[in-house]
Short mmCIF file of C-alpha atoms in Angstrom, two decimals:
data_model
loop_
_atom_site.label_atom_id
_atom_site.label_comp_id
_atom_site.label_asym_id
_atom_site.label_seq_id
_atom_site.Cartn_x
_atom_site.Cartn_y
_atom_site.Cartn_z
CA MET A 1 45.92 -73.04 3.68
CA LYS A 2 47.52 -76.41 4.47
CA SER A 3 44.51 -79.59 5.15
CA PRO A 4 44.74 -80.31 8.55
CA LEU A 5 44.88 -83.72 10.10
CA LEU A 6 42.43 -85.27 10.35
CA HIS A 7 41.53 -86.02 14.21
CA GLU A 8 41.82 -90.03 15.34
CA LEU A 9 38.37 -89.83 16.54
CA CYS A 10 36.94 -88.70 13.15
CA GLU A 11 39.20 -91.68 11.71
CA PRO A 12 36.09 -94.53 10.99
CA PHE A 13 34.07 -91.34 9.54
CA ARG A 14 37.28 -90.91 6.71
CA GLY A 15 35.18 -92.35 4.18
CA LEU A 16 32.23 -89.80 4.73
CA LEU A 17 34.58 -86.73 3.71
CA GLY A 18 33.94 -84.75 0.77
CA THR A 19 31.24 -83.19 -1.32
CA TRP A 20 28.27 -85.79 -2.69
CA LYS A 21 25.73 -84.87 -4.91
CA GLY A 22 23.03 -86.57 -6.52
CA ARG A 23 19.02 -87.51 -6.41
CA GLY A 24 16.48 -88.28 -3.76
CA GLU A 25 12.99 -88.70 -3.09
CA GLY A 26 10.59 -88.04 -0.80
CA HIS A 27 7.22 -90.00 0.87
CA TYR A 28 4.98 -89.07 4.04
CA PRO A 29 1.66 -89.87 4.04
CA SER A 30 0.67 -86.19 4.91
CA ILE A 31 2.26 -85.28 1.58
CA GLU A 32 2.27 -85.33 -1.97
CA SER A 33 5.54 -87.62 -3.12
CA PHE A 34 8.57 -85.39 -4.23
CA GLY A 35 11.75 -85.82 -5.99
CA TYR A 36 14.95 -83.67 -5.09
CA VAL A 37 18.54 -83.66 -6.10
CA GLU A 38 20.93 -82.59 -3.33
CA GLU A 39 24.32 -81.63 -2.31
CA SER A 40 25.80 -82.33 1.04
CA THR A 41 28.93 -81.71 2.47
CA PHE A 42 30.82 -83.26 5.14
CA SER A 43 34.17 -81.52 6.54
CA HIS A 44 36.88 -81.17 9.03
CA VAL A 45 39.16 -78.59 10.57
CA GLY A 46 41.33 -81.19 12.78
CA LYS A 47 39.11 -81.26 15.81
CA PRO A 48 36.91 -83.67 16.87
CA PHE A 49 33.88 -83.11 14.90
CA ILE A 50 32.60 -83.43 11.11
CA SER A 51 30.65 -80.39 9.81
CA TYR A 52 27.72 -81.12 7.42
CA VAL A 53 25.67 -79.18 5.56
CA GLN A 54 23.23 -79.93 2.82
CA LYS A 55 20.72 -78.42 0.48
CA THR A 56 18.34 -79.73 -1.63
CA ARG A 57 16.49 -78.44 -5.12
CA ASP A 58 12.86 -79.26 -6.54
CA SER A 59 14.25 -81.96 -9.43
CA VAL A 60 11.46 -80.48 -11.87
CA THR A 61 11.69 -76.85 -11.35
CA ASP A 62 14.99 -76.56 -9.75
CA ALA A 63 13.72 -74.47 -7.22
CA PRO A 64 15.38 -74.79 -3.67
CA LEU A 65 13.58 -77.32 -1.41
CA HIS A 66 15.33 -78.00 1.95
CA SER A 67 18.26 -76.81 4.20
CA GLU A 68 20.06 -78.65 7.03
CA SER A 69 23.22 -78.33 8.98
CA GLY A 70 25.10 -79.92 11.77
CA TYR A 71 27.82 -81.62 13.29
CA ILE A 72 28.86 -85.32 13.79
CA ARG A 73 30.38 -86.02 17.01
CA PRO A 74 32.66 -89.21 16.81
CA GLN A 75 33.26 -90.45 20.23
CA GLU A 76 35.34 -93.83 21.80
CA GLU A 77 34.27 -97.07 20.20
CA TYR A 78 32.60 -96.35 17.14
CA LEU A 79 30.12 -94.61 18.29
CA ALA A 80 28.98 -90.69 17.27
CA GLU A 81 26.77 -88.59 18.41
CA LEU A 82 24.64 -86.04 16.08
CA VAL A 83 23.43 -82.25 16.21
CA LEU A 84 21.82 -80.76 13.52
CA ALA A 85 19.04 -78.03 12.66
CA GLN A 86 16.78 -77.25 10.15
CA PRO A 87 15.03 -74.58 8.78
CA SER A 88 11.58 -76.27 9.25
CA GLY A 89 12.19 -75.34 12.88
CA ILE A 90 13.59 -78.47 13.67
CA VAL A 91 16.57 -79.69 16.14
CA GLU A 92 17.80 -83.05 15.98
CA MET A 93 20.09 -85.17 18.61
CA HIS A 94 20.88 -88.54 18.19
CA LYS A 95 23.48 -91.54 19.02
CA GLY A 96 24.48 -93.68 16.35
CA SER A 97 27.04 -96.23 15.42
CA ILE A 98 29.60 -96.54 12.64
CA GLU A 99 30.89 -100.05 10.94
CA SER A 100 33.72 -99.66 9.25
CA SER A 101 36.11 -100.93 6.62
CA LYS A 102 38.27 -100.04 4.35
CA ASN A 103 35.83 -98.57 1.35
CA ALA A 104 33.04 -99.23 2.73
CA CYS A 105 31.10 -98.35 5.71
CA VAL A 106 27.85 -98.04 7.79
CA ILE A 107 26.41 -95.28 9.78
CA TYR A 108 23.36 -95.58 11.69
CA PHE A 109 21.68 -92.15 13.55
CA GLU A 110 18.47 -92.49 15.85
CA SER A 111 17.27 -89.38 17.44
CA ILE A 112 17.30 -89.39 21.28
CA ASP A 113 15.21 -85.98 21.46
CA VAL A 114 13.66 -83.69 18.52
CA ARG A 115 12.41 -80.28 19.39
CA VAL A 116 10.83 -77.68 17.16
CA THR A 117 9.57 -74.36 17.44
CA PRO A 118 6.58 -73.11 18.47
CA SER A 119 5.64 -72.18 14.02
CA ALA A 120 6.86 -75.72 13.05
CA LYS A 121 5.42 -78.93 12.33
CA GLU A 122 5.33 -81.53 14.72
CA VAL A 123 8.03 -83.92 14.80
CA THR A 124 9.14 -86.45 17.11
CA GLN A 125 11.41 -89.25 16.51
CA VAL A 126 14.33 -89.61 13.56
CA SER A 127 16.80 -91.90 12.20
CA ARG A 128 18.95 -91.67 9.58
CA LEU A 129 20.92 -94.45 7.77
CA ILE A 130 23.96 -93.79 5.74
CA LYS A 131 26.22 -96.23 3.78
CA ILE A 132 28.97 -95.65 2.06
CA GLU A 133 30.58 -97.85 -0.91
CA GLY A 134 33.57 -96.35 -2.30
CA ASP A 135 32.30 -93.08 -4.28
CA THR A 136 28.79 -93.64 -3.54
CA LEU A 137 26.54 -92.73 -0.97
CA SER A 138 23.03 -94.19 0.01
CA TYR A 139 21.03 -92.80 2.87
CA ASP A 140 17.13 -93.60 4.37
CA VAL A 141 15.95 -90.80 6.58
CA SER A 142 12.69 -92.55 8.92
CA MET A 143 10.52 -90.19 11.03
CA ALA A 144 7.35 -89.79 13.25
CA ALA A 145 5.60 -86.38 12.41
CA VAL A 146 2.31 -85.31 12.32
CA GLY A 147 1.10 -88.08 14.17
CA GLU A 148 1.77 -90.83 12.00
CA PRO A 149 3.43 -93.68 13.32
CA PHE A 150 7.43 -93.71 12.70
CA GLN A 151 8.30 -94.56 9.23
CA HIS A 152 10.30 -94.25 5.63
CA HIS A 153 10.48 -90.54 4.57
CA LEU A 154 13.17 -90.07 2.30
CA LYS A 155 16.21 -91.48 0.60
CA ALA A 156 18.50 -90.74 -1.80
CA LEU A 157 21.98 -92.23 -3.85
CA LEU A 158 24.55 -89.53 -4.21
CA LYS A 159 28.32 -89.85 -5.01
CA ARG A 160 31.11 -88.24 -4.45
CA GLN A 161 32.35 -85.12 -6.15
CA ALA A 162 36.35 -85.19 -7.48
CA MET B 1 23.14 -68.88 -11.16
CA LYS B 2 20.69 -66.06 -10.50
CA SER B 3 20.17 -64.56 -6.62
CA PRO B 4 16.91 -65.09 -5.67
CA LEU B 5 14.70 -62.28 -4.55
CA LEU B 6 14.62 -62.09 -0.36
CA HIS B 7 11.40 -63.48 0.62
CA GLU B 8 9.14 -60.57 1.99
CA LEU B 9 9.28 -62.45 5.55
CA CYS B 10 13.07 -62.14 5.78
CA GLU B 11 12.84 -58.62 4.27
CA PRO B 12 13.61 -56.91 8.22
CA PHE B 13 16.64 -58.98 8.40
CA ARG B 14 18.40 -57.94 4.97
CA GLY B 15 21.18 -55.78 6.84
CA LEU B 16 21.65 -59.05 8.19
CA LEU B 17 22.70 -60.74 4.98
CA GLY B 18 26.89 -61.42 3.91
CA THR B 19 29.91 -62.74 5.32
CA TRP B 20 31.43 -60.83 8.05
CA LYS B 21 34.79 -61.03 10.01
CA GLY B 22 36.51 -59.51 12.83
CA ARG B 23 37.42 -60.55 16.28
CA GLY B 24 35.87 -61.08 19.99
CA GLU B 25 36.65 -61.67 23.35
CA GLY B 26 34.86 -64.70 25.62
CA HIS B 27 35.14 -64.98 29.19
CA TYR B 28 33.10 -67.60 31.68
CA PRO B 29 34.05 -68.27 35.20
CA SER B 30 34.11 -71.95 34.33
CA ILE B 31 36.90 -71.27 31.46
CA GLU B 32 40.32 -68.71 30.97
CA SER B 33 39.53 -66.25 29.08
CA PHE B 34 40.06 -65.89 25.20
CA GLY B 35 40.34 -64.02 22.19
CA TYR B 36 38.92 -65.06 19.04
CA VAL B 37 39.02 -64.80 15.29
CA GLU B 38 35.47 -64.90 13.25
CA GLU B 39 33.92 -65.80 9.73
CA SER B 40 30.14 -65.90 9.78
CA THR B 41 27.75 -65.59 7.01
CA PHE B 42 24.36 -65.28 6.48
CA SER B 43 22.75 -65.93 3.23
CA HIS B 44 19.58 -66.99 1.63
CA VAL B 45 17.76 -68.72 -1.39
CA GLY B 46 14.65 -66.90 -1.68
CA LYS B 47 12.56 -69.19 1.29
CA PRO B 48 11.68 -67.56 4.30
CA PHE B 49 14.55 -68.27 6.38
CA ILE B 50 18.09 -67.37 6.56
CA SER B 51 20.93 -69.71 7.01
CA TYR B 52 23.81 -68.95 9.37
CA VAL B 53 27.29 -70.32 9.69
CA GLN B 54 29.86 -69.10 11.77
CA LYS B 55 34.01 -70.64 12.58
CA THR B 56 35.98 -69.47 14.28
CA ARG B 57 39.69 -69.61 15.19
CA ASP B 58 41.94 -68.45 18.27
CA SER B 59 43.30 -65.18 17.83
CA VAL B 60 46.92 -66.46 18.88
CA THR B 61 47.49 -69.54 17.49
CA ASP B 62 44.71 -69.37 14.32
CA ALA B 63 43.84 -72.73 15.26
CA PRO B 64 39.86 -73.52 14.92
CA LEU B 65 38.21 -73.28 17.90
CA HIS B 66 34.06 -73.13 17.39
CA SER B 67 31.32 -73.55 15.04
CA GLU B 68 28.02 -72.79 15.09
CA SER B 69 25.32 -73.56 12.36
CA GLY B 70 21.62 -72.50 12.04
CA TYR B 71 18.60 -70.93 10.45
CA ILE B 72 16.67 -68.13 11.26
CA ARG B 73 13.16 -68.23 10.54
CA PRO B 74 11.27 -64.84 10.15
CA GLN B 75 7.86 -65.00 11.42
CA GLU B 76 5.12 -61.93 11.19
CA GLU B 77 5.44 -58.99 12.89
CA TYR B 78 9.42 -58.50 13.10
CA LEU B 79 9.54 -61.74 15.08
CA ALA B 80 11.25 -64.58 14.40
CA GLU B 81 12.70 -67.95 15.39
CA LEU B 82 16.69 -69.64 15.30
CA VAL B 83 17.53 -73.13 15.97
CA LEU B 84 21.22 -74.18 15.16
CA ALA B 85 23.28 -76.48 16.39
CA GLN B 86 27.31 -76.41 17.26
CA PRO B 87 29.83 -78.86 17.17
CA SER B 88 30.24 -79.21 21.09
CA GLY B 89 26.78 -81.21 21.12
CA ILE B 90 24.32 -77.96 21.72
CA VAL B 91 21.07 -77.36 20.16
CA GLU B 92 19.37 -74.05 20.45
CA MET B 93 15.75 -73.26 19.66
CA HIS B 94 15.14 -69.39 20.25
CA LYS B 95 12.23 -66.90 20.25
CA GLY B 96 13.15 -63.47 18.72
CA SER B 97 12.08 -60.26 17.63
CA ILE B 98 14.40 -57.71 15.20
CA GLU B 99 14.34 -53.41 15.44
CA SER B 100 15.31 -52.46 11.64
CA SER B 101 15.50 -49.08 10.18
CA LYS B 102 17.20 -48.42 6.98
CA ASN B 103 20.98 -48.74 8.24
CA ALA B 104 20.32 -50.15 11.80
CA CYS B 105 18.94 -53.17 13.33
CA VAL B 106 19.02 -54.55 16.77
CA ILE B 107 17.99 -58.59 16.78
CA TYR B 108 17.31 -60.58 20.37
CA PHE B 109 16.89 -63.64 20.55
CA GLU B 110 16.25 -65.36 23.60
CA SER B 111 16.28 -69.20 24.10
CA ILE B 112 12.61 -71.15 24.47
CA ASP B 113 15.01 -74.51 24.78
CA VAL B 114 18.41 -75.32 24.75
CA ARG B 115 19.53 -79.14 24.82
CA VAL B 116 22.68 -81.25 24.98
CA THR B 117 24.19 -84.57 24.14
CA PRO B 118 25.02 -87.13 26.90
CA SER B 119 28.83 -86.39 26.53
CA ALA B 120 28.26 -82.63 26.41
CA LYS B 121 28.25 -79.80 28.81
CA GLU B 122 25.93 -78.77 30.46
CA VAL B 123 23.58 -75.08 28.92
CA THR B 124 20.51 -74.38 30.39
CA GLN B 125 20.18 -70.61 28.84
CA VAL B 126 21.77 -68.58 25.74
CA SER B 127 20.69 -64.82 24.77
CA ARG B 128 21.79 -63.73 21.61
CA LEU B 129 22.08 -59.95 20.76
CA ILE B 130 23.26 -58.73 17.46
CA LYS B 131 23.58 -55.43 16.47
CA ILE B 132 24.07 -53.77 12.55
CA GLU B 133 24.87 -50.57 11.75
CA GLY B 134 25.99 -50.44 8.30
CA ASP B 135 28.97 -52.24 7.95
CA THR B 136 29.69 -52.77 10.90
CA LEU B 137 27.72 -55.92 13.52
CA SER B 138 28.29 -56.42 17.19
CA TYR B 139 27.02 -59.28 19.10
CA ASP B 140 26.82 -60.71 22.83
CA VAL B 141 26.05 -63.82 23.74
CA SER B 142 25.03 -64.72 27.34
CA MET B 143 24.31 -68.15 28.71
CA ALA B 144 23.68 -70.56 32.22
CA ALA B 145 26.10 -73.51 31.87
CA VAL B 146 28.14 -75.79 33.96
CA GLY B 147 25.57 -74.53 37.35
CA GLU B 148 26.70 -70.99 36.40
CA PRO B 149 23.80 -68.38 36.54
CA PHE B 150 22.86 -66.93 33.79
CA GLN B 151 25.59 -63.91 32.25
CA HIS B 152 27.54 -62.57 29.82
CA HIS B 153 29.98 -64.91 28.11
CA LEU B 154 31.24 -63.72 24.12
CA LYS B 155 31.21 -60.67 21.97
CA ALA B 156 32.17 -59.59 19.00
CA LEU B 157 32.99 -56.59 16.39
CA LEU B 158 32.81 -57.88 12.98
CA LYS B 159 32.86 -55.68 9.48
CA ARG B 160 30.48 -56.78 6.30
CA GLN B 161 33.21 -58.08 3.77
CA ALA B 162 32.96 -56.50 0.20
#
């Protein structure tokens, strides 16, 4: 199938498109620190949104760990919304902004609403900072959860796959 | 990679696993009725959740229409939760139940929370009824949106792909 043209609203996010692999680590007061390997894909179909799906595995045992999936909704003026769901029973809704140049961009999403299912752990606030320089993507996720104050939770360094 | 064993909590949902293709139609007082072709996949990684991703295309022009993605979280006693995100700026959180027999099952999810981003259309309530008989999946989605009362919105008939 012919690849669709990128929607003009998605243009600032062009550098994000593709599949990324690498390693990350997680920290939080309520859990043991852990390492993970990650594969994330950002794709589009020509409409004014970008699909996101992420999967991680334990960096020691290779057992599947986490997944999440959702959509970036670019708005006018380098602003965007993000919606996503996690199998841990969390849905997130963010507003964000992007600073974009030819080979680099910085995207910062702050939650405007985080909801959890009755059986899930409490999460009340999330931020997601994504930096891209050429073929390297790094991110940092902070959150307020299980009664702990808002703080760093995850960071990872991924490489663009050919 | 060796296929992981299905988590015992997911066992009632075994009949859902796989890729499904078919046709659907949408109706709502605020829009023109429309037809679509759909591909949906339900998959697992051995953990106590089932990943869901759906994509639809216009049945006349073949242009991409809708997507959604999320996770079913089976609980004890044939109960489940569902979280999902839509590129239209909607996140849904459901509680559900499943009646399952060897070759058939009926899954019914009712929203416990629906949230939309600032730029999205208002949706306040969603239900999702899924029926599987052998290699046929049919579903019916109802919703309350844009001030209209809760009512039928989508139905589709899909066939399991080999």
